[in-house]
mmCIF file of C-alpha atoms and ligand atoms in Angstrom:
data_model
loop_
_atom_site.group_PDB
_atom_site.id
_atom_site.type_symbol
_atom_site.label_atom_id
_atom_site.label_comp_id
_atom_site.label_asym_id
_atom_site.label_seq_id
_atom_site.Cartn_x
_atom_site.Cartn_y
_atom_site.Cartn_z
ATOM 1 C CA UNK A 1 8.282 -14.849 27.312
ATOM 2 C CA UNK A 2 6.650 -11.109 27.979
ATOM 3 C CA UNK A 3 4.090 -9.563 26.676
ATOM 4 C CA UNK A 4 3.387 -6.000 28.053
ATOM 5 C CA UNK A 5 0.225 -4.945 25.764
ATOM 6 C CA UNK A 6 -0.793 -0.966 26.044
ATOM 7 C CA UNK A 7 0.547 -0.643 29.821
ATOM 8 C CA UNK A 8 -0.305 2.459 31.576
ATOM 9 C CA UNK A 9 0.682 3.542 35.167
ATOM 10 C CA UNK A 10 -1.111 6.476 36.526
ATOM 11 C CA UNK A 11 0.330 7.853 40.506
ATOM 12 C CA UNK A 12 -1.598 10.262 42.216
ATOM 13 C CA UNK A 13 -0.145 13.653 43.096
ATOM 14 C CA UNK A 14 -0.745 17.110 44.416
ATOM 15 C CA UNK A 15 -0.523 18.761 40.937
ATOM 16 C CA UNK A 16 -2.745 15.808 39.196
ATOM 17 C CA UNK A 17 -1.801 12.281 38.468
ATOM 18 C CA UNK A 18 1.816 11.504 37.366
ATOM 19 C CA UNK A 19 1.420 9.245 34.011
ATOM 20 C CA UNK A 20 4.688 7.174 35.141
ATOM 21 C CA UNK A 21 4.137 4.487 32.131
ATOM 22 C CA UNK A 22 1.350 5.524 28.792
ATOM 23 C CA UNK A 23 1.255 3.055 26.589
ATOM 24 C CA UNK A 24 3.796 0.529 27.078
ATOM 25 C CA UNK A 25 3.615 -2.358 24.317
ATOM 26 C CA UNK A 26 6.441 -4.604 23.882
ATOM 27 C CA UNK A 27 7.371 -8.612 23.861
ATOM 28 C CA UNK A 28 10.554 -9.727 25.119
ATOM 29 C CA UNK A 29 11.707 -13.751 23.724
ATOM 30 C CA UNK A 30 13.015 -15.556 25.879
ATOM 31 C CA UNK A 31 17.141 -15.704 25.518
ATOM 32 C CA UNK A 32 17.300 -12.058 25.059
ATOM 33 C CA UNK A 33 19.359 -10.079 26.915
ATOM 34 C CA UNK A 34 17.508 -5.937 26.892
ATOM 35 C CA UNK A 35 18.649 -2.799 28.288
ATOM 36 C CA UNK A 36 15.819 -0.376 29.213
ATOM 37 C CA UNK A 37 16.975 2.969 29.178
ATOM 38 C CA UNK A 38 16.291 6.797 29.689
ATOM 39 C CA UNK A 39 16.444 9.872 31.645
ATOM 40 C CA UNK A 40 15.430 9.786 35.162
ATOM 41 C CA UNK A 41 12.000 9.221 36.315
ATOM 42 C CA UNK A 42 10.592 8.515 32.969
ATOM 43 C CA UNK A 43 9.267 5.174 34.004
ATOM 44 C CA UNK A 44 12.123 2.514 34.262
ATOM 45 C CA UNK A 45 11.649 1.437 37.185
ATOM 46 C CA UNK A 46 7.953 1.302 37.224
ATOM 47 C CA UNK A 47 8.428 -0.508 33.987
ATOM 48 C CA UNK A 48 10.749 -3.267 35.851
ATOM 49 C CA UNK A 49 8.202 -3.910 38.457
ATOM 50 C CA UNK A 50 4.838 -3.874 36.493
ATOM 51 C CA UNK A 51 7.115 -6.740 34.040
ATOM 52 C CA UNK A 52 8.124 -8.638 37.436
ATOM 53 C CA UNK A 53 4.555 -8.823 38.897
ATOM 54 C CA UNK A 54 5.040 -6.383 41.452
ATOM 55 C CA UNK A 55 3.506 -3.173 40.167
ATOM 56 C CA UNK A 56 -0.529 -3.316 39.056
ATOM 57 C CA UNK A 57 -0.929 -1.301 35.358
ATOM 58 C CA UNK A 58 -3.267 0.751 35.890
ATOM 59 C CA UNK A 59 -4.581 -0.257 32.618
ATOM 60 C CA UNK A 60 -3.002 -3.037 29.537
ATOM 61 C CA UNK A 61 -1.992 -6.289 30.191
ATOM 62 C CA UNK A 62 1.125 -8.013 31.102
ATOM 63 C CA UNK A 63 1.771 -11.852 30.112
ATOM 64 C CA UNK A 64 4.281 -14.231 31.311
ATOM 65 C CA UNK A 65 5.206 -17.178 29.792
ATOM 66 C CA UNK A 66 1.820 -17.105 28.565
ATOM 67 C CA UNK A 67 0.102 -15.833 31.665
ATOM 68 C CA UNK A 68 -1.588 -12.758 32.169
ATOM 69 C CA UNK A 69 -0.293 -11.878 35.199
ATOM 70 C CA UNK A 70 -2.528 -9.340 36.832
ATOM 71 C CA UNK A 71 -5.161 -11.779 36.318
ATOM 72 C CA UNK A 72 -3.778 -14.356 38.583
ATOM 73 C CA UNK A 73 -4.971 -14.029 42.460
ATOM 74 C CA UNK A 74 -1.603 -12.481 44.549
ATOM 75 C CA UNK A 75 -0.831 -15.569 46.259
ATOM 76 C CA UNK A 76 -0.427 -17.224 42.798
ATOM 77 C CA UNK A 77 1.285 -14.090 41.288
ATOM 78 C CA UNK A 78 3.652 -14.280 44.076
ATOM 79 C CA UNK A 79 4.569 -17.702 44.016
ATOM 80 C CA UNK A 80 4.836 -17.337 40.015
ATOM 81 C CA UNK A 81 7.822 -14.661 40.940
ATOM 82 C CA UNK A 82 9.346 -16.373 43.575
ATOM 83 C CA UNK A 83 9.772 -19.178 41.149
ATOM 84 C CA UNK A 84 10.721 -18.000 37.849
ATOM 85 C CA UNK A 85 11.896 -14.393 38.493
ATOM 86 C CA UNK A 86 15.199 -13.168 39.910
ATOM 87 C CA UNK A 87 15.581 -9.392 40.986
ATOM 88 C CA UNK A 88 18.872 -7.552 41.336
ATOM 89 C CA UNK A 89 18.475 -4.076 42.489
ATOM 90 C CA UNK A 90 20.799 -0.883 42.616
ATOM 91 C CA UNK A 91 21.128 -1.159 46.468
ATOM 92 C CA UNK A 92 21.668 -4.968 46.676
ATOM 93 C CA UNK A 93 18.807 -5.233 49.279
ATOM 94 C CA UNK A 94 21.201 -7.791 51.461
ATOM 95 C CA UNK A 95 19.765 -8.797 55.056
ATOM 96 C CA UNK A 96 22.339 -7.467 57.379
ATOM 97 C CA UNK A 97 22.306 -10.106 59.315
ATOM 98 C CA UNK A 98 22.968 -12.928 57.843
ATOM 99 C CA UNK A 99 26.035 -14.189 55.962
ATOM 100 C CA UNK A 100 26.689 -13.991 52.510
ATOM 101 C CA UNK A 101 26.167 -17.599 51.983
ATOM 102 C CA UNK A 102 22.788 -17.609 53.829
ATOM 103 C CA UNK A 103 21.907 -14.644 51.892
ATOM 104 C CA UNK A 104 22.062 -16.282 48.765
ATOM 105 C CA UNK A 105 19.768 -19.144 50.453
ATOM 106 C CA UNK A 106 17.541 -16.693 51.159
ATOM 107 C CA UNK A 107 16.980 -16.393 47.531
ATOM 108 C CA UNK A 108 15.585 -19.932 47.009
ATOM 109 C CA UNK A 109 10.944 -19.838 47.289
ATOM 110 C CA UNK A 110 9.717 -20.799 50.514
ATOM 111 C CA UNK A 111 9.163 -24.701 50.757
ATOM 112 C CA UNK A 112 12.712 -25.591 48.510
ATOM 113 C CA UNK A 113 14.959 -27.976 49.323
ATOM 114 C CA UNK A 114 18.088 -26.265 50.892
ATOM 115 C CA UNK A 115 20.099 -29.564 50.690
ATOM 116 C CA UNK A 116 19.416 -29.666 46.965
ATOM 117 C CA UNK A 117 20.820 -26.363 46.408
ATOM 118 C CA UNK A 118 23.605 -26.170 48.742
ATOM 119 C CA UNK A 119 25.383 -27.398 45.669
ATOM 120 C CA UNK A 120 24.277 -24.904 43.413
ATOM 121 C CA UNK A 121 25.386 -22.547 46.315
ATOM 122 C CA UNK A 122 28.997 -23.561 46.211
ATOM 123 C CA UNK A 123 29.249 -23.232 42.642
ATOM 124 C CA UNK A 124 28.019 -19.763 42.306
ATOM 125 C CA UNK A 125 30.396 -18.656 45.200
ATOM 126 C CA UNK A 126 33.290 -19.953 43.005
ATOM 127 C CA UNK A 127 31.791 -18.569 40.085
ATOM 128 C CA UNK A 128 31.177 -15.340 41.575
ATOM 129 C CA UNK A 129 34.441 -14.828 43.480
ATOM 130 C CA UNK A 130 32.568 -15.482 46.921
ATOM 131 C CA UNK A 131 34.459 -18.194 48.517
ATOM 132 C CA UNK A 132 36.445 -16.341 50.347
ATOM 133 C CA UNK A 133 33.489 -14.310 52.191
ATOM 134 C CA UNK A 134 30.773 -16.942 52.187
ATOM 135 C CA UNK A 135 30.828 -16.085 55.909
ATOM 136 C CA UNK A 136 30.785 -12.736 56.209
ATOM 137 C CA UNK A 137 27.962 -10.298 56.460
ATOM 138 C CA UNK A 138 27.030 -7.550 54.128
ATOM 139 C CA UNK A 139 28.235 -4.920 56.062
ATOM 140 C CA UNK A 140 32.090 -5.931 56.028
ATOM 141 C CA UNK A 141 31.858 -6.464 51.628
ATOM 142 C CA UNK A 142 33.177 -4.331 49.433
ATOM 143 C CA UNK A 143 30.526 -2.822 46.699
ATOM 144 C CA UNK A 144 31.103 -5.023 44.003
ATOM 145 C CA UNK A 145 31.103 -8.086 46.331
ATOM 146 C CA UNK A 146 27.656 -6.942 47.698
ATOM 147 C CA UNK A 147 26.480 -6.693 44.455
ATOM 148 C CA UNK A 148 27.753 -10.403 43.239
ATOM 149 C CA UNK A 149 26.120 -11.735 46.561
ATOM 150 C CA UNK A 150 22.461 -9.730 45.561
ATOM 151 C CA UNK A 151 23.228 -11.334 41.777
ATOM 152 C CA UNK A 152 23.775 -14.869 43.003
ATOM 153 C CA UNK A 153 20.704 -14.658 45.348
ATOM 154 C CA UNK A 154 18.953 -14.069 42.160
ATOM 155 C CA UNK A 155 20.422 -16.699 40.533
ATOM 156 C CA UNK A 156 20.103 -19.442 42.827
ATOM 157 C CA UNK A 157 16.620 -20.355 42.398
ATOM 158 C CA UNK A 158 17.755 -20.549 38.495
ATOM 159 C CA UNK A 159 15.108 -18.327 37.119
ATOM 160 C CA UNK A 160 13.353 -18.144 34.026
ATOM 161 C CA UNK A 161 13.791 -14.707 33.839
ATOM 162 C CA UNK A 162 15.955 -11.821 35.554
ATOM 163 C CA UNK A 163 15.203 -8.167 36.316
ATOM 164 C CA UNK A 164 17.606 -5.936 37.481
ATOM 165 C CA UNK A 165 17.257 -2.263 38.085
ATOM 166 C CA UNK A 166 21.022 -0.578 37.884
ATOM 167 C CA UNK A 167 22.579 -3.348 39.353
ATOM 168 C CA UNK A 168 25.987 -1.360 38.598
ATOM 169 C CA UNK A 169 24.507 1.672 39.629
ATOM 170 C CA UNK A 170 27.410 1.841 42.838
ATOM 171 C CA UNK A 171 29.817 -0.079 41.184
ATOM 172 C CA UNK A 172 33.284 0.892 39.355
ATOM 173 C CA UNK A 173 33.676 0.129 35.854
ATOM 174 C CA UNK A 174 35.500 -3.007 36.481
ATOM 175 C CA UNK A 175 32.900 -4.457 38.762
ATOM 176 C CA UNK A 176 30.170 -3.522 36.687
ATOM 177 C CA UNK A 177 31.693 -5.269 33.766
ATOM 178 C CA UNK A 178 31.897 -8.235 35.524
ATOM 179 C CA UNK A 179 28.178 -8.001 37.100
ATOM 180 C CA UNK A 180 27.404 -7.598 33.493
ATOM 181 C CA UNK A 181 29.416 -10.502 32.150
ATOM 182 C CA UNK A 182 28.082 -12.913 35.233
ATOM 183 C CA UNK A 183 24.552 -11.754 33.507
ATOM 184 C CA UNK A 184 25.518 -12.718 29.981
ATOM 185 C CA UNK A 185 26.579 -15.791 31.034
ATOM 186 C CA UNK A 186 23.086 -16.397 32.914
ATOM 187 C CA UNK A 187 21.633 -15.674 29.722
ATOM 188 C CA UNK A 188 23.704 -17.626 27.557
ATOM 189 C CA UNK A 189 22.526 -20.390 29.332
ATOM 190 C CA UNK A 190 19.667 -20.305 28.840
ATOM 191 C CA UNK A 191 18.029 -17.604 30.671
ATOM 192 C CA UNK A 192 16.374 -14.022 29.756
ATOM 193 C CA UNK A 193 17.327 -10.637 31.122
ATOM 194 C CA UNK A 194 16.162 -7.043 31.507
ATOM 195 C CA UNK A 195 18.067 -4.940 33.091
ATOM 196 C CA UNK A 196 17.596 -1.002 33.349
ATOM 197 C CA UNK A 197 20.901 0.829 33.005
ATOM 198 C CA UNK A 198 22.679 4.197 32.382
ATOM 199 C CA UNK A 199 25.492 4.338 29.948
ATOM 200 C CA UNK A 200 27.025 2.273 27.900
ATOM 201 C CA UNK A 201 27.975 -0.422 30.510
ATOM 202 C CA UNK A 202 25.979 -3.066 29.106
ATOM 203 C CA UNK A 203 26.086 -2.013 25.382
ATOM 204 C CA UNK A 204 28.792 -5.429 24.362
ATOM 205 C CA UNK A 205 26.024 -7.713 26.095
ATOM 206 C CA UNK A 206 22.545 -6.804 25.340
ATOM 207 C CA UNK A 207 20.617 -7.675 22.300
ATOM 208 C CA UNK A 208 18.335 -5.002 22.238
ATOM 209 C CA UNK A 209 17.618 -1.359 23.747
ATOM 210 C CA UNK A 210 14.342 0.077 24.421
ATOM 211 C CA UNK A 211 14.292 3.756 25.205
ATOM 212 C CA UNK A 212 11.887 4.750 27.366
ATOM 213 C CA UNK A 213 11.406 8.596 27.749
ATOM 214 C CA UNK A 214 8.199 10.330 29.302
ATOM 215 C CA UNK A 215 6.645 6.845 29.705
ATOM 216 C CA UNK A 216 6.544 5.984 26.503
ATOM 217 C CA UNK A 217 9.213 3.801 24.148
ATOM 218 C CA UNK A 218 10.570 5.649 21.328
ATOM 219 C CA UNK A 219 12.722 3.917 18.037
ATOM 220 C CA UNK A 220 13.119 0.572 20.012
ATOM 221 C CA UNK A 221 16.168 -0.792 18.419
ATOM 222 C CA UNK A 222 15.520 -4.469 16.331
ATOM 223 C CA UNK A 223 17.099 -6.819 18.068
ATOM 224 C CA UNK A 224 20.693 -7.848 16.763
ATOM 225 C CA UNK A 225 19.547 -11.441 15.696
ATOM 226 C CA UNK A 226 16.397 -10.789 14.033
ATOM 227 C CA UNK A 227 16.892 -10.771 10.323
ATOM 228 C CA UNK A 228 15.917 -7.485 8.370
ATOM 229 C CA UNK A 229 11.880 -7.210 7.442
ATOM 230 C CA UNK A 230 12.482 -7.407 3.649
ATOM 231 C CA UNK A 231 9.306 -5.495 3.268
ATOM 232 C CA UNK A 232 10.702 -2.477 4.609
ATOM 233 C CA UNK A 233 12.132 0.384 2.318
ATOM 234 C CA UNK A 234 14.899 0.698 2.144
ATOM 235 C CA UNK A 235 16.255 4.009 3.378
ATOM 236 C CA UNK A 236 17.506 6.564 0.486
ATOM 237 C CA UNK A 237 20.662 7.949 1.396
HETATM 238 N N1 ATP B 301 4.826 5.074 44.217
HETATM 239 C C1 ATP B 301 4.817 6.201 43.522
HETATM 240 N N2 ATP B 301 3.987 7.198 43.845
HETATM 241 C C2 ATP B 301 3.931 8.357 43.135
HETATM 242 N N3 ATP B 301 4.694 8.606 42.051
HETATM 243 C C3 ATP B 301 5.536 7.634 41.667
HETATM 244 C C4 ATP B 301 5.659 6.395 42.371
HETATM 245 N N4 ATP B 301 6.599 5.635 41.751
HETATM 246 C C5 ATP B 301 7.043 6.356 40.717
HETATM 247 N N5 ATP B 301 6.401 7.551 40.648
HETATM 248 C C6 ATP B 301 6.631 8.598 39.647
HETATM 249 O O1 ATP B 301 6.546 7.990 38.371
HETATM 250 C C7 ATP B 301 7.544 8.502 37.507
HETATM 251 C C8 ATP B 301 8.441 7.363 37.019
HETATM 252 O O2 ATP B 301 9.161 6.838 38.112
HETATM 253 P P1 ATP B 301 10.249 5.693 37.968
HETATM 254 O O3 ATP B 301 10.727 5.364 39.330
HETATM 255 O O4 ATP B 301 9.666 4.579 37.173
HETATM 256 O O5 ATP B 301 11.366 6.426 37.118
HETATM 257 P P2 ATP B 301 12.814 5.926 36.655
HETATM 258 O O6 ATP B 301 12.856 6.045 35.181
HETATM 259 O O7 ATP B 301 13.098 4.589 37.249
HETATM 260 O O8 ATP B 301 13.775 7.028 37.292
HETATM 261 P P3 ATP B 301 15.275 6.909 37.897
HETATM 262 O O9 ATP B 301 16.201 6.808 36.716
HETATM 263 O O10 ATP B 301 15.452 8.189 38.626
HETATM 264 O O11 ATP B 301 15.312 5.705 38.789
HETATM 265 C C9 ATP B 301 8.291 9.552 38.303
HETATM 266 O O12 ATP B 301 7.733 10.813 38.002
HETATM 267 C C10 ATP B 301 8.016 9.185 39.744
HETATM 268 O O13 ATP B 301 8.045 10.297 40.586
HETATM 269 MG MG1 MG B 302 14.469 3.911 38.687
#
């Protein structure tokens, strides 16, 4: 589903360029469900954006669903995303002023057709524990309820594909555990996510792990459902 070939991300600075990603390769099926992890400011997020279409490498190649996505003209990279890819950030990103059920709309491209979804709305409100505060406004939710709003705005255009970057970041264990368990589900349904994450939070959900550190992936773990390479030695004890 992506292919990130030899991605590098270069930022200026005072004291020479920051090298934010060197040398990113990695292909993520569609169905998985991959942490991205590491210390701080060794490239996550960066990694998250430049995967989503919203961060140029400055050099290597990003496909998507076959599509090399830096090669496509904005408009059509942007309408690609709005499409297939949800985002869930750390600080839900909610507009203030509108409810939570007209937040979640807001999720859905430009051109869709509300009365088609406002089914799909309903259902993730149940789902999600929403009902109650369809009406409200961001400002009057509790964390965890601000962060199932930003998760079902992602989720109502049913995307191909979900990025989230901490999406428990402000969240208690027991709301993180169900953000993450509201992901699974999205994923065992069908759908693919990548979600960048500190701790363990994630660990019962995800089938894979890449550690990132200094820009650079280190002993990627195999993912849990791939079978063993038989043509690797075995390790001597
Ligand atoms: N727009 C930018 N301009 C300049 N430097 C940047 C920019 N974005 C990121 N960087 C730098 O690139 C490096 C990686 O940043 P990134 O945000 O990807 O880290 P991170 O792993 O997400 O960190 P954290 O865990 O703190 O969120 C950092 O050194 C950061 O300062
Ligand atoms: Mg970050």
């Amino acid at each position: 589903m992506i292919v990130c070939e030899q991605v590098e991300r270069c930022f200026p600075a005072a004291t020479g360029a920051v090298r934010a990603l060197a040398g990113v390769s990695v292909s993520i099926a569609r169905g998985e469900f991959v942490a991205i992890k590491g210390p701080s400011g060794c490239g996550k997020t960066t990694l998250l954006l430049a995967l989503g279409g919203m961060q140029r490498p400055s050099a290597g190649r990003v496909s998507f669903e076959g599509r090399d996505l830096y090669a496509l003209s904005a408009p059509q990279r942007n309408r690609l995303r709005a499409e297939r890819i949800g985002f869930v950030f750390q600080l839900f990103h909610l507009v203030p002023y509108l409810t939570v059920r007209e937040n979640i709309l807001a999720g859905l491209p430009t051109g869709s057709d509300v009365g088609a979804a406002a089914a799909r709305v309903e259902t993730l409100l149940r789902q999600l524990g929403l009902r109650e505060r369809a009406a409200a406004r961001p400002g009057t939710l509790s964390a965890g309820e601000r962060q199932r709003t930003a998760l079902a705005r992602a989720l109502v255009k049913q995307p191909a594909l979900i990025l989230a970057d901490e999406p428990t970041g402000n969240l208690d264990p027991a709301n993180a555990a169900e953000v993450f368990r509201h992901l699974a589900a999205y994923q065992q349904a069908g759908g693919t996510v990548v979600v960048v994450t500190h701790g363990n939070d994630a660990a019962p959900y995800t089938t894979r792990t890449l550690n990132l550190v200094a820009g650079r992936l280190v002993e990627a773990d195999r993912p849990v459902n791939t079978p063993v390479n038989a043509d690797q030695p075995i390790p001597s004890l």
